[in-house]
Coordinates of C-alpha atoms in Angstrom, one line a residue:
M1 CA -14.4 -8.1 13.5
S2 CA -11.2 -9.8 14.6
V3 CA -10.2 -13.4 13.7
E4 CA -10.7 -14.1 17.4
I5 CA -14.4 -13.3 17.2
K6 CA -14.9 -15.5 14.1
K7 CA -13.2 -18.7 15.5
G8 CA -16.4 -20.7 15.4
L9 CA -16.9 -19.9 11.8
I10 CA -13.3 -20.7 10.9
E11 CA -13.6 -24.0 12.6
E12 CA -16.7 -24.9 10.6
H13 CA -15.1 -24.0 7.3
V14 CA -11.9 -25.9 8.1
R15 CA -13.9 -28.9 8.9
A16 CA -15.8 -28.5 5.6
I17 CA -12.6 -28.2 3.7
L18 CA -11.3 -31.4 5.3
D19 CA -14.5 -33.1 4.3
L20 CA -14.3 -31.8 0.7
I21 CA -10.8 -33.2 0.2
G22 CA -12.0 -36.6 1.4
E23 CA -10.7 -36.7 4.9
D24 CA -12.5 -38.2 7.8
T25 CA -12.9 -35.3 10.3
N26 CA -13.9 -37.8 13.0
R27 CA -10.6 -39.6 13.1
E28 CA -8.5 -38.9 16.1
G29 CA -5.7 -36.9 14.4
L30 CA -8.2 -34.5 12.9
L31 CA -10.7 -34.0 15.7
E32 CA -9.1 -30.9 17.1
T33 CA -7.6 -29.7 13.8
P34 CA -10.3 -27.1 13.1
K35 CA -9.9 -25.6 16.5
R36 CA -6.1 -25.5 16.2
V37 CA -6.3 -23.9 12.8
A38 CA -8.7 -21.2 14.1
K39 CA -6.4 -20.5 17.0
M40 CA -3.4 -20.3 14.7
Y41 CA -5.3 -17.9 12.4
G42 CA -5.9 -15.6 15.3
E43 CA -2.2 -15.5 15.9
V44 CA -0.7 -15.4 12.4
F45 CA -3.3 -12.9 11.1
A46 CA -3.4 -10.6 14.2
G47 CA -2.1 -7.7 12.1
V48 CA -5.1 -7.6 9.7
G49 CA -6.6 -4.1 9.8
V50 CA -3.8 -2.7 12.1
D51 CA -1.9 0.3 10.8
P52 CA 1.8 -0.5 10.6
E53 CA 2.7 2.9 12.0
T54 CA 1.3 1.8 15.4
A55 CA 4.4 -0.4 15.8
L56 CA 6.7 2.6 15.8
T57 CA 5.7 4.3 19.0
T58 CA 8.9 5.0 20.8
T59 CA 11.0 7.8 19.2
F60 CA 13.6 10.0 20.7
A61 CA 15.2 13.4 19.8
E62 CA 18.7 12.7 18.8
D63 CA 21.3 14.6 16.8
Y64 CA 22.7 11.7 14.8
D65 CA 23.1 11.9 11.0
G66 CA 24.8 8.6 10.2
M67 CA 23.0 5.5 8.8
V68 CA 21.3 3.1 11.2
V69 CA 20.9 -0.4 10.0
V70 CA 18.9 -3.2 11.6
K71 CA 19.4 -6.4 9.7
D72 CA 18.3 -10.1 9.8
I73 CA 14.9 -9.6 11.3
N74 CA 13.2 -12.9 10.8
Y75 CA 9.6 -13.0 9.6
Y76 CA 7.0 -15.6 8.7
T77 CA 3.8 -14.7 6.8
F78 CA 1.2 -16.2 4.5
C79 CA 1.1 -15.7 0.7
E80 CA -2.3 -14.0 0.0
H81 CA -2.6 -16.0 -3.3
H82 CA -2.3 -19.5 -1.8
L83 CA -2.5 -19.0 2.0
I84 CA 0.7 -20.9 2.5
P85 CA 3.8 -19.6 4.2
F86 CA 6.7 -17.5 3.0
F87 CA 9.4 -16.5 5.3
G88 CA 12.8 -14.8 5.4
K89 CA 14.6 -11.8 6.7
A90 CA 14.0 -8.1 6.6
H91 CA 16.8 -5.5 6.6
I92 CA 16.1 -1.8 7.4
G93 CA 18.3 1.2 7.1
Y94 CA 17.5 4.9 7.7
I95 CA 19.2 8.2 8.1
P96 CA 17.7 10.1 11.0
K97 CA 16.7 13.7 10.9
G98 CA 16.5 14.8 14.5
R99 CA 14.6 11.7 15.8
V100 CA 15.6 8.0 16.2
I101 CA 13.4 5.1 17.1
G102 CA 13.8 2.3 19.7
L103 CA 15.5 -0.5 17.7
S104 CA 13.1 -3.2 18.9
K105 CA 10.3 -1.2 17.2
F106 CA 11.7 -2.3 13.8
A107 CA 11.2 -6.0 14.8
R108 CA 7.6 -5.1 15.9
L109 CA 7.0 -3.4 12.6
V110 CA 8.2 -6.5 10.6
E111 CA 6.1 -8.7 12.8
L112 CA 3.0 -6.5 12.4
V113 CA 3.1 -6.3 8.6
S114 CA 3.8 -10.1 8.5
Q115 CA 0.7 -10.9 10.5
R116 CA -1.7 -10.7 7.5
P117 CA -2.1 -12.3 4.1
Q118 CA 0.8 -10.7 2.2
V119 CA 2.8 -10.3 -0.9
Q120 CA 6.5 -9.5 -0.4
E121 CA 6.4 -6.3 -2.5
R122 CA 3.6 -4.8 -0.4
M123 CA 5.2 -5.9 2.8
T124 CA 8.4 -4.1 1.9
T125 CA 6.6 -1.0 0.9
Q126 CA 4.5 -0.9 4.0
M127 CA 7.6 -1.0 6.2
A128 CA 9.4 1.8 4.3
D129 CA 6.3 4.0 4.2
A130 CA 5.6 3.6 7.9
I131 CA 9.1 4.6 8.8
M132 CA 9.0 7.6 6.5
N133 CA 5.6 8.8 7.9
V134 CA 6.5 8.4 11.6
L135 CA 10.2 9.5 11.6
N136 CA 10.4 11.8 8.6
P137 CA 14.1 10.7 8.2
E138 CA 16.4 11.9 5.5
G139 CA 15.8 8.5 3.9
V140 CA 14.9 4.9 4.4
I141 CA 15.8 1.6 2.6
V142 CA 14.1 -1.7 3.3
S143 CA 15.2 -5.0 1.7
V144 CA 13.3 -8.2 2.3
E145 CA 14.5 -11.7 1.4
G146 CA 11.9 -14.4 1.1
Q147 CA 11.4 -18.1 0.4
H148 CA 7.9 -18.8 -0.8
L149 CA 6.5 -22.2 -0.3
C150 CA 3.9 -21.4 -3.1
M151 CA 7.0 -21.6 -5.4
C152 CA 9.1 -24.1 -3.5
A153 CA 6.6 -26.8 -2.4
R154 CA 4.0 -26.6 -5.1
G155 CA 3.6 -25.4 -8.7
V156 CA 7.1 -25.1 -10.2
K157 CA 8.7 -26.7 -7.1
K158 CA 12.0 -24.8 -7.0
P159 CA 13.2 -25.2 -3.4
G160 CA 16.0 -22.9 -2.3
S161 CA 14.9 -20.1 -4.6
A162 CA 14.8 -16.7 -3.0
T163 CA 13.0 -13.4 -3.8
V164 CA 14.5 -10.1 -2.8
T165 CA 12.5 -6.9 -2.8
T166 CA 13.9 -3.4 -2.0
V167 CA 12.2 -0.1 -1.5
K168 CA 14.1 3.2 -1.3
R169 CA 12.7 6.5 0.0
G170 CA 14.2 9.9 0.4
A171 CA 18.0 10.2 0.2
F172 CA 18.3 6.5 -0.8
Q173 CA 16.4 7.0 -4.1
N174 CA 19.1 8.6 -6.1
N175 CA 22.2 8.1 -4.0
V176 CA 24.2 5.0 -5.1
A177 CA 26.8 5.6 -2.4
L178 CA 24.2 5.3 0.3
V179 CA 22.7 2.2 -1.1
E180 CA 26.2 0.7 -1.3
E181 CA 26.9 1.6 2.3
F182 CA 23.7 -0.2 3.3
E183 CA 24.7 -3.2 1.2
R184 CA 28.1 -3.3 2.9
A185 CA 26.4 -3.2 6.3
L186 CA 24.3 -6.2 5.3
A187 CA 27.4 -8.1 4.2
R188 CA 29.1 -7.8 7.6
D189 CA 28.8 -10.6 10.2

């Protein structure tokens, strides 16, 4: 069942949570909050249960053997441990092997894996594995930067701290020169 189908239940539970924390759910500012939260959940969790590979639908035969880098793809997702946001940028590099993909599909992939409760490590891995499975390139590297509100706004309260995760597949796993080329591409404006 999708989040859309369960909106009524989500509204009930949000109202109950507001009651439990001592809020007056009948005050003007909170009257529509359960409905707004349920609608938001339908949007931000739309990727739950959707295979990341479905975002990578447009591929083309192309004899190109250089590195392709798509960088600074913004994302917003929710930490699965606290259900509060983390956000940042994803960077993807790959070396084609006879097939390339429409570049917008990388943004769709990032969006899709972000639309579910996540941990940054899994999100990075899901992107790399989807690209490897669909394109079968020589190699893929995915690097994700994130600022986690579960660390910045609560708990240890360290705003400005960032987490970087990187997954390497194929040719990138043991080739320092390729990784350095990817890093140089990220450093360019």
